[in-house]
Coordinates of C-alpha atoms in Angstrom, one line a residue:
M1 CA -3.9 -63.6 -0.4
K2 CA -0.8 -61.4 -0.2
T3 CA -2.6 -58.7 -2.3
K4 CA -5.6 -58.7 0.1
I5 CA -3.4 -58.2 3.1
Q6 CA -1.6 -55.3 1.4
T7 CA -4.9 -53.7 0.4
V8 CA -6.3 -54.0 3.9
Y9 CA -3.0 -52.6 5.3
L10 CA -3.1 -49.6 3.0
L11 CA -6.7 -49.0 3.8
V12 CA -5.9 -49.0 7.5
V13 CA -2.9 -46.6 7.0
F14 CA -5.0 -44.1 4.9
S15 CA -7.9 -44.2 7.3
F16 CA -5.5 -43.5 10.2
L17 CA -3.9 -40.5 8.3
F18 CA -7.3 -39.2 7.2
F19 CA -8.9 -39.2 10.7
T20 CA -5.8 -38.0 12.6
G21 CA -4.2 -35.6 10.2
C22 CA -7.1 -33.2 9.7
T23 CA -8.1 -30.5 12.2
T24 CA -10.5 -27.7 11.6
E25 CA -8.2 -25.0 12.9
G26 CA -4.6 -24.7 14.0
P27 CA -3.2 -22.4 16.6
Q28 CA -3.2 -18.7 16.0
G29 CA 0.0 -17.2 14.7
P30 CA 1.8 -14.3 16.2
A31 CA 0.5 -10.8 15.5
G32 CA 2.2 -8.9 12.7
A33 CA 4.2 -5.8 13.3
D34 CA 2.3 -2.5 13.0
G35 CA 2.5 -0.9 9.6
Q36 CA 3.8 -4.0 7.8
N37 CA 0.9 -4.0 5.4
A38 CA 0.9 -0.3 4.8
A39 CA -1.5 1.1 2.1
V40 CA -0.5 2.3 -1.3
Y41 CA -0.6 6.1 -1.4
Y42 CA -1.4 8.0 -4.5
S43 CA -1.9 11.6 -5.4
E44 CA -4.8 13.2 -7.2
W45 CA -4.2 14.3 -10.8
F46 CA -2.7 17.8 -10.7
S47 CA -1.3 20.4 -13.1
P48 CA 1.8 22.5 -12.5
T49 CA 1.1 26.1 -11.6
T50 CA 4.5 27.2 -12.9
W51 CA 7.6 25.6 -14.4
S52 CA 11.0 26.8 -13.2
G53 CA 14.4 26.5 -15.0
T54 CA 15.7 27.3 -18.4
S55 CA 15.6 26.0 -21.9
G56 CA 16.2 22.2 -21.9
D57 CA 16.0 22.0 -18.1
W58 CA 12.4 22.7 -16.9
Y59 CA 11.0 21.5 -13.6
F60 CA 8.3 22.0 -11.0
S61 CA 7.9 20.6 -7.5
A62 CA 4.8 19.3 -5.8
S63 CA 4.2 18.6 -2.1
A64 CA 4.0 14.8 -1.5
P65 CA 3.8 14.1 2.3
D66 CA 3.5 10.3 1.6
L67 CA 7.0 10.2 0.2
T68 CA 8.6 9.5 3.5
Q69 CA 12.2 8.2 3.9
N70 CA 10.8 4.7 4.3
V71 CA 8.8 4.8 1.1
V72 CA 11.6 6.4 -0.9
E73 CA 14.4 4.2 0.4
S74 CA 12.6 0.9 0.7
G75 CA 9.6 1.1 -1.5
V76 CA 8.8 2.2 -5.1
V77 CA 7.5 5.5 -6.4
L78 CA 5.7 5.4 -9.7
A79 CA 4.8 8.6 -11.7
Y80 CA 2.5 9.2 -14.6
V81 CA 1.7 12.0 -17.0
W82 CA -1.2 12.8 -19.3
L83 CA -0.2 15.4 -21.9
D84 CA -2.7 17.5 -23.7
G85 CA -2.0 17.1 -27.4
D86 CA -0.3 13.7 -27.0
L87 CA -0.1 12.0 -30.4
Y88 CA -1.8 8.8 -29.5
N89 CA -5.2 9.9 -28.1
S90 CA -6.9 11.9 -25.4
T91 CA -6.6 9.1 -22.8
T92 CA -2.9 8.1 -23.1
V93 CA -1.3 8.1 -19.7
R94 CA 2.4 7.5 -19.8
P95 CA 4.6 6.1 -17.1
L96 CA 7.6 8.3 -16.3
P97 CA 10.2 8.6 -17.6
A98 CA 8.8 9.0 -21.1
Y99 CA 9.4 10.7 -24.4
A100 CA 6.5 12.6 -25.8
L101 CA 5.7 15.8 -27.7
G102 CA 9.4 16.1 -28.7
A103 CA 10.8 16.0 -25.1
N104 CA 11.9 13.8 -22.3
W105 CA 9.6 13.8 -19.2
S106 CA 10.7 12.4 -15.9
F107 CA 10.6 12.9 -12.1
L108 CA 12.9 12.7 -9.1
I109 CA 12.6 12.8 -5.3
H110 CA 14.9 15.7 -4.3
Q111 CA 13.8 15.7 -0.7
Y112 CA 11.4 13.6 1.4
G113 CA 7.9 14.9 1.2
S114 CA 8.3 16.4 -2.3
I115 CA 8.4 15.2 -5.9
E116 CA 9.9 17.1 -8.8
F117 CA 8.8 16.6 -12.4
T118 CA 11.2 17.5 -15.2
C119 CA 11.1 18.2 -18.9
D120 CA 13.8 19.0 -21.4
M121 CA 11.8 21.1 -23.9
S122 CA 13.6 24.1 -25.4
T123 CA 10.6 26.3 -24.5
Q124 CA 8.7 26.3 -21.2
P125 CA 6.3 23.3 -21.3
Y126 CA 3.4 25.1 -19.8
N127 CA 0.0 23.7 -20.7
A128 CA -2.7 24.1 -18.0
N129 CA -4.3 20.9 -19.2
D130 CA -1.3 18.6 -18.6
K131 CA -1.8 16.3 -15.6
F132 CA 0.7 14.5 -13.3
R133 CA 0.2 11.8 -10.7
F134 CA 2.4 9.7 -8.5
I135 CA 1.9 6.4 -6.6
A136 CA 3.9 5.6 -3.5
I137 CA 4.3 1.9 -2.6
P138 CA 5.9 1.2 0.8
G139 CA 8.5 -1.6 0.7
T140 CA 6.6 -3.6 3.3
S141 CA 3.3 -3.5 1.5
T142 CA 1.7 -6.7 0.4
A143 CA 0.8 -4.9 -2.8
L144 CA 4.4 -4.4 -3.7
K145 CA 5.2 -8.1 -3.1
T146 CA 2.2 -9.0 -5.3
A147 CA 3.4 -6.7 -8.1
A148 CA 6.9 -8.2 -7.9
I149 CA 5.5 -11.5 -9.2
K150 CA 4.7 -10.1 -12.6
Y151 CA 7.0 -7.0 -12.6
N152 CA 10.1 -8.7 -11.1
T153 CA 12.6 -5.9 -11.8
K154 CA 12.4 -2.2 -10.8
S155 CA 12.6 -1.3 -14.5
K156 CA 9.5 -3.4 -15.3
L157 CA 7.7 -2.0 -12.3
I158 CA 8.3 1.7 -13.1
N159 CA 7.2 1.1 -16.7
M160 CA 3.9 -0.6 -15.6
P161 CA 1.0 0.7 -17.7
Y162 CA -1.2 3.0 -15.7
S163 CA -4.3 0.9 -16.1
E164 CA -2.4 -2.1 -14.7
A165 CA -1.2 0.0 -11.7
C166 CA -4.8 1.1 -11.0
K167 CA -6.0 -2.5 -11.0
L168 CA -3.1 -4.0 -9.1
F169 CA -3.0 -1.3 -6.4
D170 CA -6.8 -0.7 -6.2
I171 CA -6.4 3.0 -7.2
K172 CA -9.6 4.9 -7.9
D173 CA -9.0 6.2 -11.4
S174 CA -10.3 9.7 -12.0
L175 CA -9.3 9.7 -15.7
Q176 CA -12.6 11.3 -16.6
I177 CA -11.1 14.6 -15.4
L178 CA -8.6 14.4 -18.2
K179 CA -11.2 14.5 -21.0

């Protein structure tokens, strides 16, 4: 008898919770701040027109208006290079910094709105077919928060394979221009 009473009691409690605990829609939340889900910006692939510098310290700058103070200070900038004559194959895109063709390749943001690519070759690294690209991810973007789940350190994030970055940040890849 005690078991039947407990069963009926539990059935009543679950029925009450089922019918009173479910609503189709809750109240609307507050509006988000403007710009809090900013898009990921990325450049087209481009080749340097000229390299400046001297043996072991070559560089070229490119205009990058999306590299604002907010993006540089609070977000992440990823850069990639495709080098004609790379040892692996004709579609190898390397995250920067990288070592390839006997030299170190890297980038830096020396002023907002501009990006500088560097190379420490002993001779000027001019090859009209070499291509560079950067991706700017604002610190407030949902995409950066999503990326941080798998790439949970800045080092892991900047070394993210190019194909993964394209998928993760919905970047239209124009790799066919590299062939």
